[in-house]
Amino acid sequence: MASTASALTPSEYIVHHLGHLTKLGSDAKQTSIIDFSVFNLDTIFWSIAMGVVGLTFMMWAARKATSGVPGRFQAAVEMLVEMVEDQSKNIVHGDRSFIAPLALTVFVWVLLMNSLDFLPVDLFSALFRLFGLEHTFHFHRAVPTADLNGTLGMALGVFALMLYYNIKIKGIGGFVHELFCAPFGSHPALWLANLGLNIIEFVAKTVSLGMRLFGNMYAGELVFLLIALLGSTATWWGFGMHVVAGSVWAVFHILIVLLQAFIFMMLTLVYLGQAHEGH
């Protein structure tokens, strides 16, 4: 960690670690923090990898489940499933055969992606140097939820489900009628105002869902980078502060990682639950 940080100025170190892998090779260019014109390969890779890990975890838990006295692992999984089922039952008034498993998948997936933030910030750069791949993977970030492209992508998925359930529950005619006639009334003079307000509501839900997760995880990543810079100072107090601050922030960050996964899951349930209800 110290060797990487000492080779760059503090600002260069942070900017470099905020760069995404958009192209293999040493000629890869630094992209802006938020750039929707490129594919961030690291975000795509780690999102899929954590999705596979989450699905494998849940399949393994299902196969290990027994009808007898549960062990610690089974008890923990059952508590998680019951928590999600209770929340979905209280929020979604209708068929939950797809929504409850979806909420469980969202929670586990976001939690795993958030948890990548606990890996040392220079771990992958050190591994790439060890295997002579530092020029191939010049930029790399391992936290998909600290990338606005990733979080807005998930939010757009929730938006698509909101539209789907609005049409499924209310029908196309009922949904269009609600867009033009709620919440102010069905008078023709109010149609444009109703439509504009409903469009703003859908956009605000989608953008805020993605921005909330991104903002919290991006801020947490920045703090870890600043703490990592303390380890680059060639003094005993710098190393000591690096260890102490890193440990304290890691413990506090556990709460953020869990809370943000829970909030994303709950808002997904709330938005899909609202799609089942009429104004």
Short mmCIF file of C-alpha atoms in Angstrom, two decimals:
data_model
loop_
_atom_site.label_atom_id
_atom_site.label_comp_id
_atom_site.label_asym_id
_atom_site.label_seq_id
_atom_site.Cartn_x
_atom_site.Cartn_y
_atom_site.Cartn_z
CA MET A 1 0.00 0.00 0.00
CA ALA A 2 2.72 2.41 0.93
CA SER A 3 4.77 1.78 -2.20
CA THR A 4 1.90 2.61 -4.51
CA ALA A 5 0.94 5.74 -2.61
CA SER A 6 4.53 7.03 -2.35
CA ALA A 7 5.04 6.80 -6.12
CA LEU A 8 2.27 9.36 -6.67
CA THR A 9 1.24 12.61 -5.10
CA PRO A 10 -1.83 12.35 -2.84
CA SER A 11 -4.11 13.90 -5.46
CA GLU A 12 -2.68 11.68 -8.24
CA TYR A 13 -3.08 8.63 -6.00
CA ILE A 14 -6.77 9.32 -5.36
CA VAL A 15 -7.54 10.24 -8.98
CA HIS A 16 -5.81 7.07 -10.20
CA HIS A 17 -7.78 4.85 -7.81
CA LEU A 18 -11.03 6.45 -8.94
CA GLY A 19 -10.35 5.50 -12.56
CA HIS A 20 -12.37 2.69 -14.10
CA LEU A 21 -11.14 -0.12 -16.32
CA THR A 22 -12.69 0.78 -19.66
CA LYS A 23 -9.96 -0.64 -21.90
CA LEU A 24 -7.21 -3.22 -21.47
CA GLY A 25 -3.68 -1.96 -22.00
CA SER A 26 -1.32 0.78 -20.89
CA ASP A 27 -2.84 3.26 -23.35
CA ALA A 28 -6.11 3.33 -21.40
CA LYS A 29 -7.17 6.88 -20.63
CA GLN A 30 -8.44 8.28 -17.37
CA THR A 31 -12.18 8.80 -17.62
CA SER A 32 -14.25 11.21 -15.58
CA ILE A 33 -15.78 9.96 -12.35
CA ILE A 34 -19.20 9.87 -13.99
CA ASP A 35 -19.13 8.95 -17.67
CA PHE A 36 -22.11 7.25 -19.29
CA SER A 37 -20.45 7.03 -22.72
CA VAL A 38 -18.20 4.07 -21.84
CA PHE A 39 -18.51 0.57 -20.44
CA ASN A 40 -16.76 0.23 -17.08
CA LEU A 41 -15.44 -3.31 -17.39
CA ASP A 42 -14.53 -3.59 -13.72
CA THR A 43 -18.04 -2.62 -12.62
CA ILE A 44 -19.57 -5.15 -15.02
CA PHE A 45 -17.18 -7.92 -13.92
CA TRP A 46 -17.62 -7.45 -10.18
CA SER A 47 -21.40 -6.99 -10.46
CA ILE A 48 -21.72 -10.30 -12.29
CA ALA A 49 -19.22 -12.00 -9.98
CA MET A 50 -21.09 -10.93 -6.83
CA GLY A 51 -24.37 -11.94 -8.46
CA VAL A 52 -22.97 -15.42 -9.07
CA VAL A 53 -21.62 -15.58 -5.51
CA GLY A 54 -24.98 -14.49 -4.10
CA LEU A 55 -26.95 -17.02 -6.16
CA THR A 56 -24.49 -19.77 -5.22
CA PHE A 57 -24.82 -18.82 -1.55
CA MET A 58 -28.61 -18.97 -1.64
CA MET A 59 -28.67 -22.24 -3.58
CA TRP A 60 -26.23 -23.76 -1.10
CA ALA A 61 -28.36 -22.54 1.82
CA ALA A 62 -31.49 -24.05 0.25
CA ARG A 63 -29.81 -27.42 -0.29
CA LYS A 64 -28.39 -27.49 3.25
CA ALA A 65 -31.75 -26.68 4.85
CA THR A 66 -33.20 -29.41 7.06
CA SER A 67 -36.49 -29.82 8.88
CA GLY A 68 -34.82 -30.51 12.21
CA VAL A 69 -33.11 -28.17 14.62
CA PRO A 70 -31.27 -25.65 12.40
CA GLY A 71 -27.61 -24.92 12.76
CA ARG A 72 -26.20 -21.42 13.03
CA PHE A 73 -25.88 -20.96 9.28
CA GLN A 74 -29.39 -22.17 8.53
CA ALA A 75 -30.82 -20.10 11.40
CA ALA A 76 -29.13 -16.95 10.07
CA VAL A 77 -30.45 -17.57 6.55
CA GLU A 78 -33.95 -18.29 7.87
CA MET A 79 -33.91 -15.05 9.86
CA LEU A 80 -32.93 -13.15 6.72
CA VAL A 81 -35.63 -14.81 4.61
CA GLU A 82 -38.29 -14.21 7.28
CA MET A 83 -37.26 -10.55 7.58
CA VAL A 84 -37.60 -10.00 3.85
CA GLU A 85 -40.88 -11.92 3.70
CA ASP A 86 -42.35 -9.89 6.58
CA GLN A 87 -41.34 -6.61 4.95
CA SER A 88 -42.77 -7.64 1.58
CA LYS A 89 -46.01 -8.77 3.22
CA ASN A 90 -46.44 -5.42 4.97
CA ILE A 91 -45.66 -3.34 1.87
CA VAL A 92 -46.89 -5.26 -1.18
CA HIS A 93 -50.60 -6.10 -1.12
CA GLY A 94 -50.87 -8.67 -3.84
CA ASP A 95 -48.98 -11.56 -5.36
CA ARG A 96 -45.48 -11.67 -3.82
CA SER A 97 -44.28 -14.91 -5.44
CA PHE A 98 -41.76 -12.94 -7.53
CA ILE A 99 -41.33 -9.75 -5.50
CA ALA A 100 -40.25 -11.36 -2.20
CA PRO A 101 -37.47 -13.48 -3.81
CA LEU A 102 -36.48 -10.42 -5.82
CA ALA A 103 -36.12 -8.36 -2.65
CA LEU A 104 -34.00 -11.09 -1.06
CA THR A 105 -31.80 -11.26 -4.16
CA VAL A 106 -31.42 -7.47 -4.24
CA PHE A 107 -30.40 -7.35 -0.57
CA VAL A 108 -27.81 -10.13 -0.86
CA TRP A 109 -26.46 -8.80 -4.16
CA VAL A 110 -26.08 -5.19 -2.99
CA LEU A 111 -24.61 -6.35 0.33
CA LEU A 112 -21.94 -8.40 -1.43
CA MET A 113 -21.07 -5.57 -3.82
CA ASN A 114 -20.86 -3.11 -0.95
CA SER A 115 -18.65 -5.51 1.02
CA LEU A 116 -15.94 -5.31 -1.64
CA ASP A 117 -15.15 -1.93 -0.12
CA PHE A 118 -13.49 -3.75 2.81
CA LEU A 119 -10.72 -5.08 0.55
CA PRO A 120 -7.43 -3.12 0.83
CA VAL A 121 -7.47 -0.30 -1.71
CA ASP A 122 -4.09 -1.36 -3.16
CA LEU A 123 -4.75 -5.10 -3.14
CA PHE A 124 -5.47 -5.49 -6.84
CA SER A 125 -2.72 -3.14 -8.00
CA ALA A 126 -0.26 -5.20 -5.93
CA LEU A 127 -1.56 -8.44 -7.44
CA PHE A 128 -1.34 -6.99 -10.95
CA ARG A 129 2.28 -5.98 -10.33
CA LEU A 130 3.05 -9.43 -8.93
CA PHE A 131 1.84 -11.13 -12.09
CA GLY A 132 3.17 -8.46 -14.47
CA LEU A 133 -0.29 -7.18 -15.43
CA GLU A 134 0.00 -3.61 -14.15
CA HIS A 135 0.02 -2.22 -17.69
CA THR A 136 -2.89 -4.37 -18.84
CA PHE A 137 -5.08 -3.37 -15.88
CA HIS A 138 -3.85 0.19 -15.48
CA PHE A 139 -7.13 1.32 -13.87
CA HIS A 140 -9.34 -0.84 -11.70
CA ARG A 141 -12.10 -0.32 -9.13
CA ALA A 142 -13.68 -3.23 -7.31
CA VAL A 143 -16.80 -1.63 -5.78
CA PRO A 144 -19.64 -1.59 -8.36
CA THR A 145 -21.96 0.37 -6.06
CA ALA A 146 -19.42 3.23 -5.92
CA ASP A 147 -19.98 3.66 -9.67
CA LEU A 148 -23.03 5.71 -10.65
CA ASN A 149 -23.29 3.69 -13.86
CA GLY A 150 -23.87 0.56 -11.77
CA THR A 151 -26.32 1.99 -9.25
CA LEU A 152 -28.38 3.82 -11.88
CA GLY A 153 -28.45 0.61 -13.91
CA MET A 154 -30.04 -1.21 -10.97
CA ALA A 155 -32.41 1.71 -10.41
CA LEU A 156 -33.49 1.53 -14.07
CA GLY A 157 -34.25 -2.16 -13.51
CA VAL A 158 -36.53 -1.21 -10.62
CA PHE A 159 -38.11 1.48 -12.83
CA ALA A 160 -38.87 -1.14 -15.51
CA LEU A 161 -40.53 -3.33 -12.86
CA MET A 162 -42.59 -0.35 -11.65
CA LEU A 163 -43.94 0.15 -15.17
CA TYR A 164 -44.54 -3.59 -15.56
CA TYR A 165 -46.58 -3.94 -12.37
CA ASN A 166 -48.50 -0.72 -13.01
CA ILE A 167 -49.62 -2.11 -16.36
CA LYS A 168 -50.12 -5.65 -15.06
CA ILE A 169 -52.27 -4.63 -12.08
CA LYS A 170 -54.17 -1.71 -13.61
CA GLY A 171 -54.07 -2.54 -17.31
CA ILE A 172 -52.76 -0.17 -19.97
CA GLY A 173 -55.96 1.88 -19.92
CA GLY A 174 -56.01 2.14 -16.14
CA PHE A 175 -52.35 3.12 -15.98
CA VAL A 176 -52.72 5.80 -18.66
CA HIS A 177 -55.85 7.08 -16.92
CA GLU A 178 -53.94 7.34 -13.65
CA LEU A 179 -51.08 9.21 -15.35
CA PHE A 180 -53.45 11.87 -16.66
CA CYS A 181 -56.08 11.98 -13.89
CA ALA A 182 -54.12 11.62 -10.63
CA PRO A 183 -53.57 13.21 -8.24
CA PHE A 184 -55.46 16.46 -8.99
CA GLY A 185 -58.53 15.06 -10.75
CA SER A 186 -59.85 14.00 -14.13
CA HIS A 187 -60.78 17.44 -15.50
CA PRO A 188 -59.14 17.91 -18.94
CA ALA A 189 -57.55 21.15 -17.78
CA LEU A 190 -55.56 19.17 -15.23
CA TRP A 191 -54.31 16.43 -17.55
CA LEU A 192 -50.97 18.06 -18.39
CA ALA A 193 -50.29 18.96 -14.76
CA ASN A 194 -51.07 15.41 -13.65
CA LEU A 195 -48.89 13.88 -16.38
CA GLY A 196 -45.99 16.21 -15.62
CA LEU A 197 -46.15 15.48 -11.90
CA ASN A 198 -46.29 11.71 -12.45
CA ILE A 199 -43.31 11.83 -14.81
CA ILE A 200 -41.35 13.83 -12.27
CA GLU A 201 -42.30 11.29 -9.59
CA PHE A 202 -41.05 8.33 -11.65
CA VAL A 203 -37.82 10.13 -12.55
CA ALA A 204 -37.21 11.25 -8.96
CA LYS A 205 -37.72 7.73 -7.61
CA THR A 206 -35.32 6.23 -10.12
CA VAL A 207 -32.59 8.86 -9.80
CA SER A 208 -32.74 9.06 -6.00
CA LEU A 209 -32.62 5.26 -5.69
CA GLY A 210 -29.38 5.09 -7.66
CA MET A 211 -27.84 8.29 -6.29
CA ARG A 212 -28.41 7.38 -2.64
CA LEU A 213 -26.49 4.10 -2.87
CA PHE A 214 -23.77 5.61 -5.06
CA GLY A 215 -23.24 8.64 -2.82
CA ASN A 216 -22.79 6.66 0.37
CA MET A 217 -20.48 4.04 -1.11
CA TYR A 218 -18.44 6.61 -3.07
CA ALA A 219 -17.91 8.66 0.09
CA GLY A 220 -16.86 5.54 1.99
CA GLU A 221 -14.37 4.65 -0.74
CA LEU A 222 -12.86 8.16 -0.58
CA VAL A 223 -12.37 7.84 3.18
CA PHE A 224 -10.55 4.53 2.74
CA LEU A 225 -8.28 6.15 0.14
CA LEU A 226 -7.46 9.04 2.48
CA ILE A 227 -6.69 6.57 5.28
CA ALA A 228 -4.47 4.59 2.90
CA LEU A 229 -2.42 7.74 2.30
CA LEU A 230 -1.53 7.80 6.00
CA GLY A 231 0.30 4.52 5.53
CA SER A 232 2.56 6.07 2.89
CA THR A 233 4.17 8.44 5.39
CA ALA A 234 7.53 7.17 6.57
CA THR A 235 6.78 7.84 10.24
CA TRP A 236 5.63 5.63 13.07
CA TRP A 237 2.68 7.90 13.89
CA GLY A 238 1.53 7.88 10.27
CA PHE A 239 1.49 4.09 10.23
CA GLY A 240 -0.19 4.00 13.63
CA MET A 241 -2.90 6.43 12.54
CA HIS A 242 -3.32 4.39 9.37
CA VAL A 243 -4.00 1.22 11.38
CA VAL A 244 -6.22 2.87 14.00
CA ALA A 245 -8.25 5.01 11.58
CA GLY A 246 -8.59 2.14 9.11
CA SER A 247 -9.85 -0.22 11.80
CA VAL A 248 -12.32 2.29 13.25
CA TRP A 249 -13.68 3.27 9.84
CA ALA A 250 -13.97 -0.38 8.76
CA VAL A 251 -16.09 -1.16 11.83
CA PHE A 252 -18.29 1.90 11.21
CA HIS A 253 -18.49 1.08 7.51
CA ILE A 254 -20.04 -2.30 8.32
CA LEU A 255 -23.16 -0.41 9.41
CA ILE A 256 -23.16 1.63 6.19
CA VAL A 257 -22.77 -1.46 4.02
CA LEU A 258 -25.65 -3.25 5.74
CA LEU A 259 -27.86 -0.16 5.96
CA GLN A 260 -27.49 0.77 2.29
CA ALA A 261 -28.33 -2.77 1.16
CA PHE A 262 -31.39 -2.74 3.42
CA ILE A 263 -32.52 0.69 2.21
CA PHE A 264 -32.16 -0.28 -1.45
CA MET A 265 -34.21 -3.42 -0.82
CA MET A 266 -36.88 -1.54 1.14
CA LEU A 267 -37.25 1.19 -1.48
CA THR A 268 -37.56 -1.48 -4.16
CA LEU A 269 -40.40 -3.04 -2.18
CA VAL A 270 -42.02 0.36 -1.55
CA TYR A 271 -41.95 1.37 -5.21
CA LEU A 272 -43.31 -1.98 -6.39
CA GLY A 273 -45.92 -1.86 -3.63
CA GLN A 274 -47.06 1.56 -4.83
CA ALA A 275 -47.41 0.13 -8.33
CA HIS A 276 -50.05 -2.27 -6.91
CA GLU A 277 -52.12 0.58 -5.53
CA GLY A 278 -54.14 3.29 -7.23
CA HIS A 279 -54.42 6.95 -6.36
#
